[in-house]
Amino acid sequence: MEGLTLHLLEPSHFHAALLLLQLDSRIQLPIQVHAAPHWDEKPFWSWIESLENRGWNLDRIQLNRYQDPVTSILKSKGPSVALLAGQNQLKPDRILRLLLGNVPVICDKPLWVNMASGSSLASYLGTTNQNIFLDDCMTERFDPAFALQKLLLTEGIPGFGLRSGIPNRIRFHLGNTHHLAKSVEGIPVRRSRAFFEIDTYGDPFADVGVHLVDHFLELLSSLGVSNQSLAKDPGIVESHWARLDQKSLRISTENQEIPFPIEQVWQGGNGDTRSQISTQWLPNGENLPPEGQYAIVHGNGCSLVAAPDPLTQNMALDFVGLSATERPIGMATLSAIMEKLQAPWPKTNMEATRFGVRMSPPMVPFSIHSKRFSKIMTRFLDRIQQRRPLCRFECEKLRLKYALSAGAIRKAPNH
């Protein structure tokens, strides 16, 4: 099996290259690390030494200094793949040049920090089928709740009007609650000041919103709703700002503290198809509620709300807004649907509640994101070796995903 040379354009994100090296044997040493001539390499080699002391064999790392690392990658011989992690204003131009040079690209989200810096790349993504890996490995899904929503809508629940060819009667709202300070594998993680420099690194909506965009696209697909109108409208993001103390990450009233958009709402589409994706950041503090996500399908005068419980792994789907006369009809339809669900989910316990249904999947160990990342990356490397480009549907999905998450217009009050 032919090996691939990995070119890393962000030396400070060397951990991403190590992950790829672990996940797939086709990534071969030496890893080519590219840096600007003035980059301070002492911290980098110090970290490499600490990894070697813990058993890592990293004696074949090649550090290259170029004024323009993209040019050197394009001149390299043999199969290559470029890895870009981190955010800066050079990222969109570098990605575009690599793709135009037929070098596959792996990059994290967001793809660009604002629409101005990514306009050329956005246009290119709308016309190319070149290989680019943009999936977000941290995304979780609540498939059973989405599938149940589809069944409820197509079974004719009162107040909902989803019909084939008439998607403009369905609206969506997805929401996320995320902590500013949290623990990863038991290790406290705090945001560096760079995280708050929105003009350089992109705002938090572009960072977290991409998780919800995946949910959004999946929900559109499960309901049979076209996303073509959404693809033409990147939408608008409105923000509510607060000031945070950099060390404690608590809300502060001092003017010299860091301004940060605590609440953001993306609004896209138009008319009855208008959709929302909201992100709420919780500053550090005691007794914070768990992080979580939810999905809402709006009907005519009522809604269906799907939300997983992060503590119990249960998923609840509730009717909201059904009248007293409509509820018995809706619940009767729900009971009939629950019988159908035993076939696709025989190990998931389902029980009717006062307002909908509670779904209790079997308790299984949480699959960390690196396992899902491994599967997706393997498929991506297979595609590279087979010289098989992205299909039109995949290109359109990627373009819409990043138009929504990082390409929308920002509107915020003075802060």
GROMACS .gro file of C-alpha atoms in nm:
model
  415
    1MET     CA    1   0.000   0.000   0.000
    2GLU     CA    2   0.149   0.330  -0.112
    3GLY     CA    3   0.245   0.570   0.165
    4LEU     CA    4   0.152   0.935   0.193
    5THR     CA    5   0.380   1.219   0.298
    6LEU     CA    6   0.209   1.442   0.552
    7HIS     CA    7   0.286   1.814   0.534
    8LEU     CA    8   0.196   2.013   0.846
    9LEU     CA    9   0.160   2.389   0.793
   10GLU     CA   10   0.094   2.478   1.156
   11PRO     CA   11   0.382   2.355   1.376
   12SER     CA   12   0.198   2.450   1.695
   13HIS     CA   13  -0.068   2.189   1.608
   14PHE     CA   14   0.170   1.898   1.583
   15HIS     CA   15  -0.064   1.686   1.795
   16ALA     CA   16  -0.301   1.666   1.497
   17ALA     CA   17  -0.025   1.511   1.286
   18LEU     CA   18   0.054   1.261   1.562
   19LEU     CA   19  -0.312   1.156   1.569
   20LEU     CA   20  -0.308   1.085   1.196
   21LEU     CA   21   0.017   0.894   1.232
   22GLN     CA   22  -0.148   0.672   1.493
   23LEU     CA   23  -0.470   0.617   1.301
   24ASP     CA   24  -0.344   0.504   0.962
   25SER     CA   25  -0.023   0.330   0.856
   26ARG     CA   26  -0.030   0.504   0.520
   27ILE     CA   27   0.091   0.824   0.685
   28GLN     CA   28   0.465   0.771   0.663
   29LEU     CA   29   0.761   0.927   0.834
   30PRO     CA   30   0.921   1.171   0.818
   31ILE     CA   31   0.641   1.418   0.881
   32GLN     CA   32   0.724   1.739   0.699
   33VAL     CA   33   0.669   2.030   0.936
   34HIS     CA   34   0.671   2.373   0.771
   35ALA     CA   35   0.740   2.700   0.950
   36ALA     CA   36   0.825   3.059   0.869
   37PRO     CA   37   1.192   3.165   0.893
   38HIS     CA   38   1.132   3.365   1.213
   39TRP     CA   39   0.938   3.091   1.398
   40ASP     CA   40   1.081   3.001   1.741
   41GLU     CA   41   1.142   2.625   1.732
   42LYS     CA   42   1.270   2.580   2.090
   43PRO     CA   43   0.927   2.510   2.249
   44PHE     CA   44   0.849   2.272   1.961
   45TRP     CA   45   1.161   2.057   2.011
   46SER     CA   46   1.117   2.066   2.386
   47TRP     CA   47   0.772   1.916   2.347
   48ILE     CA   48   0.900   1.657   2.099
   49GLU     CA   49   1.166   1.555   2.351
   50SER     CA   50   0.905   1.511   2.623
   51LEU     CA   51   0.704   1.284   2.392
   52GLU     CA   52   1.012   1.076   2.310
   53ASN     CA   53   1.075   1.033   2.682
   54ARG     CA   54   0.726   0.880   2.705
   55GLY     CA   55   0.799   0.622   2.435
   56TRP     CA   56   0.719   0.804   2.110
   57ASN     CA   57   0.958   0.736   1.823
   58LEU     CA   58   0.985   1.076   1.659
   59ASP     CA   59   1.339   1.073   1.526
   60ARG     CA   60   1.229   1.125   1.165
   61ILE     CA   61   1.061   1.463   1.188
   62GLN     CA   62   1.183   1.710   0.933
   63LEU     CA   63   1.141   2.078   1.015
   64ASN     CA   64   1.149   2.300   0.707
   65ARG     CA   65   1.167   2.678   0.701
   66TYR     CA   66   1.018   2.853   0.402
   67GLN     CA   67   0.890   3.199   0.341
   68ASP     CA   68   0.611   3.032   0.145
   69PRO     CA   69   0.558   2.670   0.259
   70VAL     CA   70   0.280   2.608   0.005
   71THR     CA   71   0.526   2.643  -0.283
   72SER     CA   72   0.756   2.379  -0.133
   73ILE     CA   73   0.464   2.138  -0.085
   74LEU     CA   74   0.353   2.181  -0.445
   75LYS     CA   75   0.709   2.096  -0.558
   76SER     CA   76   0.735   1.783  -0.342
   77LYS     CA   77   0.750   1.443  -0.511
   78GLY     CA   78   0.527   1.147  -0.445
   79PRO     CA   79   0.176   1.125  -0.297
   80SER     CA   80   0.117   1.401  -0.043
   81VAL     CA   81  -0.154   1.532   0.184
   82ALA     CA   82  -0.148   1.871   0.359
   83LEU     CA   83  -0.272   1.929   0.714
   84LEU     CA   84  -0.382   2.276   0.824
   85ALA     CA   85  -0.493   2.315   1.186
   86GLY     CA   86  -0.557   2.638   1.368
   87GLN     CA   87  -0.696   2.967   1.249
   88ASN     CA   88  -0.525   3.260   1.079
   89GLN     CA   89  -0.581   3.486   0.783
   90LEU     CA   90  -0.345   3.279   0.562
   91LYS     CA   91  -0.558   2.966   0.585
   92PRO     CA   92  -0.811   3.024   0.301
   93ASP     CA   93  -0.544   3.124   0.050
   94ARG     CA   94  -0.323   2.830   0.142
   95ILE     CA   95  -0.609   2.581   0.111
   96LEU     CA   96  -0.712   2.720  -0.225
   97ARG     CA   97  -0.358   2.707  -0.367
   98LEU     CA   98  -0.309   2.349  -0.249
   99LEU     CA   99  -0.638   2.234  -0.401
  100LEU     CA  100  -0.557   2.407  -0.729
  101GLY     CA  101  -0.225   2.221  -0.721
  102ASN     CA  102  -0.407   1.886  -0.679
  103VAL     CA  103  -0.285   1.836  -0.322
  104PRO     CA  104  -0.556   1.689  -0.094
  105VAL     CA  105  -0.620   1.898   0.216
  106ILE     CA  106  -0.716   1.806   0.572
  107CYS     CA  107  -0.827   2.105   0.778
  108ASP     CA  108  -1.025   2.178   1.090
  109LYS     CA  109  -1.316   2.415   1.123
  110PRO     CA  110  -1.397   2.686   1.055
  111LEU     CA  111  -1.262   2.697   0.704
  112TRP     CA  112  -1.229   3.076   0.699
  113VAL     CA  113  -1.258   3.341   0.965
  114ASN     CA  114  -1.488   3.570   0.765
  115MET     CA  115  -1.658   3.582   0.428
  116ALA     CA  116  -1.417   3.841   0.290
  117SER     CA  117  -1.110   3.626   0.355
  118GLY     CA  118  -1.278   3.313   0.220
  119SER     CA  119  -1.470   3.445  -0.080
  120SER     CA  120  -1.236   3.295  -0.342
  121LEU     CA  121  -1.227   2.962  -0.165
  122ALA     CA  122  -1.605   2.963  -0.121
  123SER     CA  123  -1.647   3.017  -0.494
  124TYR     CA  124  -1.403   2.738  -0.571
  125LEU     CA  125  -1.580   2.493  -0.341
  126GLY     CA  126  -1.897   2.554  -0.538
  127THR     CA  127  -1.742   2.432  -0.862
  128THR     CA  128  -1.472   2.178  -0.774
  129ASN     CA  129  -1.470   1.810  -0.694
  130GLN     CA  130  -1.117   1.815  -0.551
  131ASN     CA  131  -1.051   1.623  -0.231
  132ILE     CA  132  -1.082   1.823   0.089
  133PHE     CA  133  -1.151   1.682   0.433
  134LEU     CA  134  -1.379   1.912   0.630
  135ASP     CA  135  -1.577   1.681   0.851
  136ASP     CA  136  -1.580   1.765   1.220
  137CYS     CA  137  -1.482   1.465   1.427
  138MET     CA  138  -1.647   1.592   1.746
  139THR     CA  139  -2.000   1.593   1.605
  140GLU     CA  140  -2.252   1.376   1.785
  141ARG     CA  141  -2.593   1.287   1.650
  142PHE     CA  142  -2.931   1.192   1.786
  143ASP     CA  143  -3.045   0.974   1.496
  144PRO     CA  144  -3.341   0.803   1.668
  145ALA     CA  145  -3.499   1.136   1.760
  146PHE     CA  146  -3.456   1.266   1.403
  147ALA     CA  147  -3.604   0.951   1.254
  148LEU     CA  148  -3.894   0.969   1.497
  149GLN     CA  149  -3.957   1.329   1.395
  150LYS     CA  150  -3.975   1.219   1.035
  151LEU     CA  151  -4.227   0.947   1.116
  152LEU     CA  152  -4.440   1.182   1.323
  153LEU     CA  153  -4.451   1.441   1.047
  154THR     CA  154  -4.520   1.201   0.762
  155GLU     CA  155  -4.791   1.019   0.960
  156GLY     CA  156  -5.002   1.332   0.959
  157ILE     CA  157  -4.980   1.470   1.311
  158PRO     CA  158  -5.229   1.758   1.343
  159GLY     CA  159  -5.061   2.093   1.296
  160PHE     CA  160  -4.783   1.966   1.069
  161GLY     CA  161  -4.795   1.985   0.695
  162LEU     CA  162  -4.486   1.813   0.553
  163ARG     CA  163  -4.570   1.693   0.205
  164SER     CA  164  -4.350   1.586  -0.082
  165GLY     CA  165  -4.260   1.886  -0.296
  166ILE     CA  166  -4.389   2.138  -0.040
  167PRO     CA  167  -4.097   2.190   0.198
  168ASN     CA  168  -4.169   2.556   0.277
  169ARG     CA  169  -4.412   2.470   0.556
  170ILE     CA  170  -4.137   2.332   0.779
  171ARG     CA  171  -3.902   2.547   0.987
  172PHE     CA  172  -3.612   2.438   1.206
  173HIS     CA  173  -3.435   2.552   1.518
  174LEU     CA  174  -3.123   2.386   1.655
  175GLY     CA  175  -2.956   2.493   1.977
  176ASN     CA  176  -2.634   2.429   2.168
  177THR     CA  177  -2.507   2.504   2.518
  178HIS     CA  178  -2.130   2.504   2.555
  179HIS     CA  179  -1.896   2.576   2.847
  180LEU     CA  180  -1.609   2.821   2.822
  181ALA     CA  181  -1.410   2.620   3.077
  182LYS     CA  182  -1.427   2.243   3.076
  183SER     CA  183  -1.235   1.920   3.127
  184VAL     CA  184  -1.110   1.688   2.852
  185GLU     CA  185  -1.010   1.339   2.966
  186GLY     CA  186  -0.991   1.476   3.319
  187ILE     CA  187  -0.752   1.755   3.223
  188PRO     CA  188  -0.878   2.115   3.278
  189VAL     CA  189  -0.887   2.309   2.951
  190ARG     CA  190  -0.899   2.686   2.945
  191ARG     CA  191  -0.922   2.921   2.651
  192SER     CA  192  -0.613   3.118   2.560
  193ARG     CA  193  -0.645   3.486   2.479
  194ALA     CA  194  -0.616   3.400   2.110
  195PHE     CA  195  -0.954   3.229   2.133
  196PHE     CA  196  -1.113   3.566   2.209
  197GLU     CA  197  -0.950   3.750   1.917
  198ILE     CA  198  -1.249   3.724   1.690
  199ASP     CA  199  -1.111   3.935   1.404
  200THR     CA  200  -0.822   3.693   1.364
  201TYR     CA  201  -0.956   3.355   1.466
  202GLY     CA  202  -1.322   3.374   1.378
  203ASP     CA  203  -1.603   3.410   1.627
  204PRO     CA  204  -1.734   3.128   1.847
  205PHE     CA  205  -2.036   3.067   1.626
  206ALA     CA  206  -1.802   2.965   1.345
  207ASP     CA  207  -1.627   2.728   1.584
  208VAL     CA  208  -1.925   2.559   1.754
  209GLY     CA  209  -2.192   2.621   1.492
  210VAL     CA  210  -2.038   2.362   1.261
  211HIS     CA  211  -2.151   2.086   1.502
  212LEU     CA  212  -2.508   2.206   1.471
  213VAL     CA  213  -2.484   2.248   1.095
  214ASP     CA  214  -2.422   1.873   1.071
  215HIS     CA  215  -2.738   1.815   1.274
  216PHE     CA  216  -2.919   2.067   1.059
  217LEU     CA  217  -2.825   1.897   0.731
  218GLU     CA  218  -2.912   1.555   0.870
  219LEU     CA  219  -3.251   1.678   0.983
  220LEU     CA  220  -3.318   1.832   0.642
  221SER     CA  221  -3.225   1.504   0.477
  222SER     CA  222  -3.434   1.288   0.711
  223LEU     CA  223  -3.740   1.504   0.645
  224GLY     CA  224  -3.686   1.512   0.270
  225VAL     CA  225  -3.654   1.891   0.268
  226SER     CA  226  -3.436   2.049   0.001
  227ASN     CA  227  -3.151   2.275   0.115
  228GLN     CA  228  -3.116   2.456  -0.217
  229SER     CA  229  -3.276   2.778  -0.094
  230LEU     CA  230  -3.053   2.775   0.212
  231ALA     CA  231  -2.741   2.730   0.001
  232LYS     CA  232  -2.812   3.064  -0.165
  233ASP     CA  233  -2.847   3.248   0.166
  234PRO     CA  234  -2.555   3.235   0.413
  235GLY     CA  235  -2.781   3.400   0.668
  236ILE     CA  236  -2.719   3.644   0.952
  237VAL     CA  237  -2.567   3.592   1.296
  238GLU     CA  238  -2.679   3.818   1.579
  239SER     CA  239  -2.473   3.826   1.898
  240HIS     CA  240  -2.520   3.930   2.258
  241TRP     CA  241  -2.190   4.021   2.423
  242ALA     CA  242  -2.057   4.010   2.779
  243ARG     CA  243  -1.720   4.088   2.932
  244LEU     CA  244  -1.516   3.807   3.083
  245ASP     CA  245  -1.221   3.794   3.317
  246GLN     CA  246  -0.948   3.616   3.121
  247LYS     CA  247  -0.819   3.410   3.415
  248SER     CA  248  -1.146   3.302   3.576
  249LEU     CA  249  -1.363   3.311   3.260
  250ARG     CA  250  -1.641   3.464   3.468
  251ILE     CA  251  -1.859   3.755   3.360
  252SER     CA  252  -1.704   4.084   3.467
  253THR     CA  253  -1.826   4.441   3.488
  254GLU     CA  254  -1.479   4.589   3.435
  255ASN     CA  255  -1.435   4.763   3.102
  256GLN     CA  256  -1.082   4.633   3.051
  257GLU     CA  257  -1.189   4.268   3.042
  258ILE     CA  258  -1.232   4.063   2.723
  259PRO     CA  259  -1.558   4.111   2.527
  260PHE     CA  260  -1.710   3.780   2.421
  261PRO     CA  261  -2.041   3.688   2.247
  262ILE     CA  262  -2.218   3.481   2.511
  263GLU     CA  263  -2.526   3.417   2.294
  264GLN     CA  264  -2.540   3.392   1.916
  265VAL     CA  265  -2.824   3.302   1.680
  266TRP     CA  266  -2.786   3.222   1.311
  267GLN     CA  267  -3.093   3.292   1.095
  268GLY     CA  268  -3.101   3.164   0.739
  269GLY     CA  269  -3.348   3.099   0.464
  270ASN     CA  270  -3.650   3.315   0.402
  271GLY     CA  271  -4.025   3.316   0.456
  272ASP     CA  272  -4.167   3.000   0.611
  273THR     CA  273  -3.839   2.813   0.553
  274ARG     CA  274  -3.648   3.046   0.785
  275SER     CA  275  -3.428   2.844   1.018
  276GLN     CA  276  -3.225   2.913   1.328
  277ILE     CA  277  -2.912   2.772   1.488
  278SER     CA  278  -2.833   2.911   1.832
  279THR     CA  279  -2.519   2.885   2.043
  280GLN     CA  280  -2.497   2.978   2.410
  281TRP     CA  281  -2.165   2.995   2.593
  282LEU     CA  282  -2.168   2.956   2.970
  283PRO     CA  283  -1.886   3.133   3.160
  284ASN     CA  284  -1.702   2.949   3.432
  285GLY     CA  285  -1.890   2.908   3.758
  286GLU     CA  286  -2.046   2.671   4.005
  287ASN     CA  287  -2.343   2.442   3.933
  288LEU     CA  288  -2.340   2.488   3.556
  289PRO     CA  289  -2.600   2.284   3.368
  290PRO     CA  290  -2.461   2.007   3.146
  291GLU     CA  291  -2.362   2.087   2.791
  292GLY     CA  292  -2.630   1.982   2.548
  293GLN     CA  293  -2.802   2.020   2.213
  294TYR     CA  294  -3.160   2.013   2.097
  295ALA     CA  295  -3.360   2.019   1.774
  296ILE     CA  296  -3.701   2.170   1.706
  297VAL     CA  297  -3.926   2.124   1.404
  298HIS     CA  298  -4.186   2.400   1.385
  299GLY     CA  299  -4.526   2.319   1.240
  300ASN     CA  300  -4.840   2.526   1.205
  301GLY     CA  301  -4.919   2.634   1.560
  302CYS     CA  302  -4.714   2.366   1.733
  303SER     CA  303  -4.365   2.218   1.743
  304LEU     CA  304  -4.177   1.895   1.799
  305VAL     CA  305  -3.878   1.923   2.032
  306ALA     CA  306  -3.604   1.658   2.042
  307ALA     CA  307  -3.344   1.677   2.317
  308PRO     CA  308  -3.104   1.417   2.459
  309ASP     CA  309  -3.036   1.404   2.831
  310PRO     CA  310  -2.654   1.418   2.867
  311LEU     CA  311  -2.671   1.245   3.205
  312THR     CA  312  -2.898   0.948   3.127
  313GLN     CA  313  -2.853   0.924   2.745
  314ASN     CA  314  -3.234   0.923   2.717
  315MET     CA  315  -3.389   1.114   2.429
  316ALA     CA  316  -3.720   1.292   2.464
  317LEU     CA  317  -3.940   1.408   2.180
  318ASP     CA  318  -4.231   1.624   2.294
  319PHE     CA  319  -4.526   1.801   2.136
  320VAL     CA  320  -4.535   2.168   2.221
  321GLY     CA  321  -4.839   2.380   2.141
  322LEU     CA  322  -5.094   2.114   2.050
  323SER     CA  323  -5.443   2.216   2.161
  324ALA     CA  324  -5.644   2.007   2.405
  325THR     CA  325  -5.857   1.874   2.121
  326GLU     CA  326  -5.559   1.791   1.898
  327ARG     CA  327  -5.347   1.620   2.162
  328PRO     CA  328  -5.550   1.292   2.186
  329ILE     CA  329  -5.526   1.254   1.808
  330GLY     CA  330  -5.154   1.323   1.811
  331MET     CA  331  -5.087   1.085   2.099
  332ALA     CA  332  -5.292   0.809   1.932
  333THR     CA  333  -5.080   0.848   1.619
  334LEU     CA  334  -4.771   0.844   1.837
  335SER     CA  335  -4.871   0.513   1.997
  336ALA     CA  336  -4.913   0.352   1.656
  337ILE     CA  337  -4.573   0.484   1.546
  338MET     CA  338  -4.399   0.350   1.855
  339GLU     CA  339  -4.500  -0.001   1.754
  340LYS     CA  340  -4.324   0.046   1.419
  341LEU     CA  341  -4.006   0.163   1.590
  342GLN     CA  342  -3.945  -0.170   1.763
  343ALA     CA  343  -3.806  -0.315   1.439
  344PRO     CA  344  -3.529  -0.061   1.371
  345TRP     CA  345  -3.446  -0.014   1.742
  346PRO     CA  346  -3.517  -0.346   1.920
  347LYS     CA  347  -3.282  -0.261   2.208
  348THR     CA  348  -3.418   0.090   2.266
  349ASN     CA  349  -3.689   0.117   2.529
  350MET     CA  350  -3.969   0.357   2.434
  351GLU     CA  351  -4.247   0.482   2.654
  352ALA     CA  352  -4.520   0.736   2.600
  353THR     CA  353  -4.514   1.040   2.826
  354ARG     CA  354  -4.769   1.312   2.885
  355PHE     CA  355  -4.628   1.522   2.601
  356GLY     CA  356  -4.456   1.276   2.368
  357VAL     CA  357  -4.214   0.985   2.391
  358ARG     CA  358  -3.902   0.901   2.592
  359MET     CA  359  -3.644   0.685   2.419
  360SER     CA  360  -3.389   0.502   2.634
  361PRO     CA  361  -3.108   0.349   2.427
  362PRO     CA  362  -2.893   0.074   2.577
  363MET     CA  363  -2.616   0.207   2.798
  364VAL     CA  364  -2.294   0.170   2.599
  365PRO     CA  365  -1.948   0.316   2.660
  366PHE     CA  366  -1.917   0.661   2.509
  367SER     CA  367  -1.732   0.643   2.178
  368ILE     CA  368  -1.464   0.910   2.190
  369HIS     CA  369  -1.430   1.130   1.886
  370SER     CA  370  -1.095   0.981   1.782
  371LYS     CA  371  -1.267   0.651   1.697
  372ARG     CA  372  -1.512   0.820   1.464
  373PHE     CA  373  -1.231   1.036   1.331
  374SER     CA  374  -1.034   0.721   1.247
  375LYS     CA  375  -1.317   0.577   1.036
  376ILE     CA  376  -1.375   0.900   0.848
  377MET     CA  377  -1.005   0.959   0.790
  378THR     CA  378  -0.960   0.606   0.656
  379ARG     CA  379  -1.233   0.667   0.400
  380PHE     CA  380  -1.069   0.996   0.306
  381LEU     CA  381  -0.728   0.833   0.252
  382ASP     CA  382  -0.896   0.555   0.051
  383ARG     CA  383  -1.043   0.824  -0.171
  384ILE     CA  384  -0.701   0.982  -0.220
  385GLN     CA  385  -0.537   0.653  -0.318
  386GLN     CA  386  -0.819   0.566  -0.556
  387ARG     CA  387  -0.797   0.915  -0.710
  388ARG     CA  388  -1.171   0.940  -0.655
  389PRO     CA  389  -1.288   1.302  -0.615
  390LEU     CA  390  -1.580   1.432  -0.413
  391CYS     CA  391  -1.917   1.391  -0.579
  392ARG     CA  392  -2.138   1.690  -0.646
  393PHE     CA  393  -2.362   1.620  -0.347
  394GLU     CA  394  -2.064   1.609  -0.110
  395CYS     CA  395  -1.925   1.933  -0.249
  396GLU     CA  396  -2.261   2.107  -0.208
  397LYS     CA  397  -2.296   1.977   0.147
  398LEU     CA  398  -1.951   2.105   0.243
  399ARG     CA  399  -2.012   2.444   0.083
  400LEU     CA  400  -2.345   2.486   0.260
  401LYS     CA  401  -2.200   2.368   0.589
  402TYR     CA  402  -1.928   2.631   0.588
  403ALA     CA  403  -2.144   2.904   0.442
  404LEU     CA  404  -2.372   2.863   0.742
  405SER     CA  405  -2.105   2.819   1.008
  406ALA     CA  406  -1.838   3.067   0.899
  407GLY     CA  407  -1.974   3.260   0.605
  408ALA     CA  408  -2.278   3.434   0.746
  409ILE     CA  409  -2.300   3.808   0.803
  410ARG     CA  410  -2.233   3.912   1.161
  411LYS     CA  411  -2.453   4.163   1.340
  412ALA     CA  412  -2.377   4.264   1.696
  413PRO     CA  413  -2.453   4.564   1.921
  414ASN     CA  414  -2.170   4.788   2.032
  415HIS     CA  415  -1.968   4.631   2.308
   0.00000   0.00000   0.00000
